[in-house]
Coordinates of N, CA and C in Angstrom, one line a residue:
X1 N -9.1 -16.3 9.5 CA -8.1 -15.1 9.8 C -7.7 -15.3 11.2
X2 N -6.2 -15.2 11.4 CA -5.7 -15.5 12.6 C -5.5 -14.0 13.4
X3 N -6.3 -13.8 14.4 CA -6.5 -12.6 15.1 C -5.7 -12.8 16.3
X4 N -5.1 -11.4 16.7 CA -4.3 -11.2 17.8 C -5.0 -11.4 19.2
X5 N -4.2 -11.4 20.2 CA -4.7 -11.6 21.6 C -5.8 -10.6 22.1
X6 N -5.5 -9.3 21.6 CA -6.4 -8.2 22.1 C -7.8 -8.3 21.5
X7 N -7.8 -8.8 20.1 CA -9.1 -9.0 19.4 C -9.8 -10.2 20.2
X8 N -9.0 -11.2 20.5 CA -9.8 -12.5 21.1 C -10.2 -12.0 22.5
X9 N -9.4 -11.3 23.2 CA -10.0 -10.9 24.4 C -11.2 -10.1 24.5
X10 N -11.3 -9.0 23.5 CA -12.5 -8.4 23.3 C -13.6 -9.1 23.0
X11 N -13.4 -10.1 21.9 CA -14.5 -11.1 21.7 C -15.0 -11.7 22.7
X12 N -14.2 -12.3 23.6 CA -14.6 -13.0 24.8 C -15.2 -12.2 25.8
X13 N -15.0 -10.9 25.9 CA -15.8 -10.1 26.8 C -17.1 -9.7 26.3
X14 N -17.1 -9.4 25.0 CA -18.4 -9.1 24.3 C -19.2 -10.1 24.0
X15 N -18.7 -11.4 23.6 CA -19.5 -12.2 22.9 C -19.5 -13.5 23.6
X16 N -18.5 -13.7 24.6 CA -18.3 -15.0 25.4 C -17.5 -16.0 24.5
X17 N -16.9 -15.5 23.4 CA -16.0 -16.6 22.6 C -14.9 -15.8 22.0
X18 N -13.9 -16.6 21.8 CA -12.8 -15.6 21.3 C -12.9 -15.4 19.8
X19 N -14.1 -15.8 19.1 CA -14.2 -15.8 17.7 C -15.2 -14.7 17.3
X20 N -15.2 -14.3 16.2 CA -16.1 -13.3 15.9 C -17.7 -14.0 16.0
X21 N -18.6 -13.1 16.2 CA -19.9 -13.6 16.3 C -20.5 -13.9 14.9
X22 N -19.9 -13.5 13.9 CA -20.2 -13.7 12.5 C -19.5 -15.0 11.9
X23 N -18.4 -15.5 12.8 CA -17.8 -16.7 12.0 C -18.9 -17.8 11.7
X24 N -18.8 -18.3 10.5 CA -19.6 -19.3 10.0 C -20.9 -18.9 9.4
X25 N -21.3 -17.6 9.6 CA -22.5 -17.2 8.9 C -22.4 -16.0 7.8
X26 N -21.1 -15.7 7.6 CA -20.9 -14.6 6.7 C -21.7 -14.9 5.3
X27 N -22.0 -16.0 5.0 CA -22.7 -16.2 3.6 C -24.2 -15.8 4.0
X28 N -24.7 -15.6 5.1 CA -26.0 -15.1 5.6 C -26.4 -13.7 5.4
X29 N -25.0 -13.0 5.6 CA -25.0 -11.6 5.8 C -25.2 -10.8 4.4
X30 N -25.9 -9.6 4.3 CA -26.1 -8.9 3.2 C -24.7 -8.4 2.7
X31 N -24.6 -8.0 1.3 CA -23.3 -7.6 0.9 C -22.9 -6.4 1.6
X32 N -21.6 -6.3 1.7 CA -21.1 -5.1 2.2 C -21.1 -3.9 1.4
X33 N -21.5 -2.8 2.1 CA -21.6 -1.4 1.3 C -20.8 -0.4 2.2
X34 N -19.6 0.0 1.6 CA -18.9 0.8 2.0 C -18.7 2.2 1.5
X35 N -20.0 2.8 0.8 CA -19.9 3.8 -0.2 C -20.3 5.0 0.4
X36 N -20.4 5.3 1.8 CA -20.6 6.6 2.3 C -19.6 7.6 1.8
X37 N -20.1 8.7 1.3 CA -19.4 9.8 0.6 C -18.4 10.5 1.4
X38 N -18.5 10.4 3.0 CA -17.6 11.2 3.7 C -16.4 10.4 4.3
X39 N -16.2 9.1 3.4 CA -15.0 8.6 3.9 C -13.8 9.0 3.0
X40 N -13.2 10.1 3.5 CA -12.2 10.8 2.8 C -10.9 11.0 3.3
X41 N -10.6 10.3 4.3 CA -9.1 10.5 5.1 C -8.2 9.8 4.0
X42 N -7.1 10.6 3.5 CA -6.2 10.0 2.5 C -5.4 8.9 3.1
X43 N -5.3 7.8 2.4 CA -4.5 6.7 2.8 C -3.1 7.0 3.2
X44 N -2.4 7.8 2.3 CA -1.1 8.3 2.7 C -1.0 9.0 4.0
X45 N -1.9 9.8 4.2 CA -2.0 10.6 5.6 C -2.0 9.7 6.6
X46 N -2.9 8.6 6.7 CA -3.1 7.7 7.6 C -1.7 6.8 7.9
X47 N -1.1 6.5 6.8 CA 0.2 5.7 7.0 C 1.1 6.6 7.7
X48 N 1.5 8.0 7.2 CA 2.3 8.8 7.7 C 2.1 8.9 9.3
X49 N 1.0 9.2 9.6 CA 0.7 9.3 11.1 C 0.9 8.0 11.9
X50 N 0.5 6.9 11.3 CA 0.7 5.6 12.0 C 2.2 5.3 12.1
X51 N 2.9 5.8 11.2 CA 4.3 5.4 11.2 C 5.0 6.3 12.3
X52 N 4.6 7.4 12.4 CA 5.1 8.3 13.5 C 4.6 7.9 14.9
X53 N 3.3 7.7 15.1 CA 3.0 7.3 16.4 C 3.2 5.8 16.9
X54 N 3.1 4.8 15.8 CA 3.5 3.5 16.3 C 2.4 2.9 17.2
X55 N 1.2 3.1 17.0 CA 0.3 2.4 18.1 C 0.0 1.0 17.8
X56 N -0.4 0.4 18.9 CA -0.5 -1.1 18.7 C -2.1 -1.3 18.8
X57 N -2.9 -0.3 19.3 CA -4.3 -0.5 19.6 C -4.9 0.8 19.0
X58 N -5.9 0.7 18.1 CA -6.6 1.9 17.4 C -8.2 1.8 17.8
X59 N -8.6 2.9 18.0 CA -10.1 3.2 18.1 C -10.7 4.1 17.2
X60 N -11.8 3.6 16.6 CA -12.5 4.6 15.5 C -13.7 4.7 16.2
X61 N -14.2 6.0 16.3 CA -15.5 6.3 17.0 C -16.3 7.0 15.8
X62 N -17.4 6.3 15.6 CA -18.3 6.7 14.6 C -18.0 5.9 13.1
X63 N -18.2 4.6 13.2 CA -17.9 3.8 12.2 C -18.8 3.7 11.0
X64 N -20.1 3.9 11.2 CA -21.1 3.9 10.3 C -21.1 2.6 9.3
X65 N -20.6 2.8 8.0 CA -20.5 1.7 7.3 C -19.3 1.0 7.1
X66 N -18.3 1.5 7.7 CA -17.1 1.0 7.7 C -15.9 1.3 6.8
X67 N -16.4 2.3 5.9 CA -15.3 2.6 5.0 C -14.1 3.3 5.5
X68 N -14.1 4.2 6.4 CA -12.9 4.7 7.1 C -12.2 3.6 7.9
X69 N -13.0 2.7 8.5 CA -12.4 1.6 9.2 C -11.5 0.7 8.4
X70 N -11.9 0.5 7.1 CA -11.1 -0.3 6.1 C -9.9 0.4 5.7
X71 N -10.1 1.6 5.7 CA -8.8 2.6 5.2 C -8.0 2.5 6.3
X72 N -8.3 2.7 7.6 CA -7.4 2.9 8.7 C -6.7 1.4 9.0
X73 N -7.5 0.3 8.6 CA -6.9 -1.1 8.8 C -5.9 -1.3 7.7
X74 N -6.2 -0.8 6.6 CA -5.2 -1.0 5.4 C -3.9 -0.2 5.8
X75 N -4.1 1.0 6.2 CA -3.1 1.9 6.6 C -2.1 1.2 7.6
X76 N -2.7 0.8 8.6 CA -2.1 0.2 9.8 C -1.4 -1.0 9.5
X77 N -1.9 -1.9 8.5 CA -1.0 -3.0 8.2 C 0.1 -2.7 7.3
X78 N 0.0 -1.7 6.5 CA 1.1 -1.3 5.7 C 2.2 -0.5 6.5
X79 N 1.7 0.2 7.5 CA 2.8 1.1 8.2 C 3.2 0.6 9.5
X80 N 2.6 -0.4 10.2 CA 3.0 -0.8 11.5 C 3.6 -2.2 11.4
X81 N 4.7 -2.4 12.0 CA 5.3 -3.7 11.9 C 4.4 -4.6 12.9
X82 N 4.4 -6.0 12.4 CA 3.8 -6.9 13.5 C 5.0 -7.0 14.6
X83 N 4.4 -6.8 15.8 CA 5.4 -7.0 17.0 C 5.1 -8.5 17.6
X84 N 6.2 -9.3 17.6 CA 5.9 -10.8 18.0 C 4.9 -11.3 17.5
X85 N 4.7 -11.2 16.0 CA 3.7 -11.8 15.4 C 2.2 -11.4 15.7
X86 N 2.1 -10.2 16.2 CA 0.8 -9.7 16.6 C 0.6 -8.5 15.8
X87 N -0.5 -8.4 15.0 CA -0.8 -7.2 14.3 C -1.5 -6.1 15.1
X88 N -1.5 -5.0 14.8 CA -2.3 -3.9 15.4 C -3.8 -4.2 15.6
X89 N -4.4 -3.8 16.3 CA -5.9 -4.0 16.6 C -6.7 -2.8 16.5
X90 N -7.7 -2.7 15.6 CA -8.7 -1.6 15.5 C -10.0 -2.0 16.1
X91 N -10.5 -1.2 16.8 CA -11.7 -1.4 17.6 C -12.7 -0.3 16.9
X92 N -13.9 -0.6 16.5 CA -14.7 0.4 15.9 C -16.0 0.5 17.0
X93 N -16.3 1.7 17.2 CA -17.5 2.1 18.0 C -18.5 3.0 17.5
X94 N -19.6 2.6 17.4 CA -20.8 3.4 16.7 C -22.2 3.2 17.5
X95 N -22.8 4.2 17.6 CA -24.2 4.1 18.1 C -25.2 3.8 17.2
X96 N -24.8 4.0 15.9 CA -25.6 3.8 14.7 C -26.8 4.8 14.6
X97 N -26.6 5.9 15.3 CA -27.7 7.0 15.2 C -27.7 8.0 14.2
X98 N -26.5 7.8 13.3 CA -26.3 8.8 12.3 C -25.4 10.0 12.8
X99 N -25.2 10.8 11.8 CA -24.5 12.0 12.0 C -25.4 13.3 12.1
X100 N -24.9 14.4 12.5 CA -25.8 15.6 12.6 C -26.8 15.9 11.3
X101 N -26.1 15.7 10.3 CA -26.7 16.0 9.0 C -28.1 15.1 8.8
X102 N -27.9 13.9 9.3 CA -29.1 13.0 9.1 C -30.1 13.4 10.0
X103 N -29.9 14.0 11.2 CA -30.8 14.4 12.2 C -31.4 15.7 11.8
X104 N -30.7 16.5 11.3 CA -31.2 17.8 10.8 C -32.4 17.6 9.9
X105 N -32.3 16.5 9.0 CA -33.4 16.2 8.2 C -34.8 15.8 8.8
X106 N -34.7 15.5 9.9 CA -35.8 14.9 10.6 C -36.3 16.1 11.7
X107 N -35.6 17.1 11.8 CA -36.0 18.1 12.8 C -36.1 19.6 12.1
X108 N -37.1 19.9 11.2 CA -37.2 21.0 10.7 C -37.3 22.3 11.5

């Protein structure tokens, strides 16, 4: 996958290399599971918003399993033109502590 300069710069800052830390070891990772039931942002809504705003850099806070991130990325690739050969960049941030519903189960 040819990644843009923003992705390469982020990887360089975070991992010390312009490549993904998972490059070359994908076969060792467990199968992906994006089945979280609260991934419900409609694709057409995302496309509409992205066409209107035309962002080049997107941040998703609370990625969990990545289902919403995949939907945002799909909408961005469909709705946003590549500028000078550079695709929009999506940065996902998550503490992996879960959502409020998960914590309520542990604190009766």
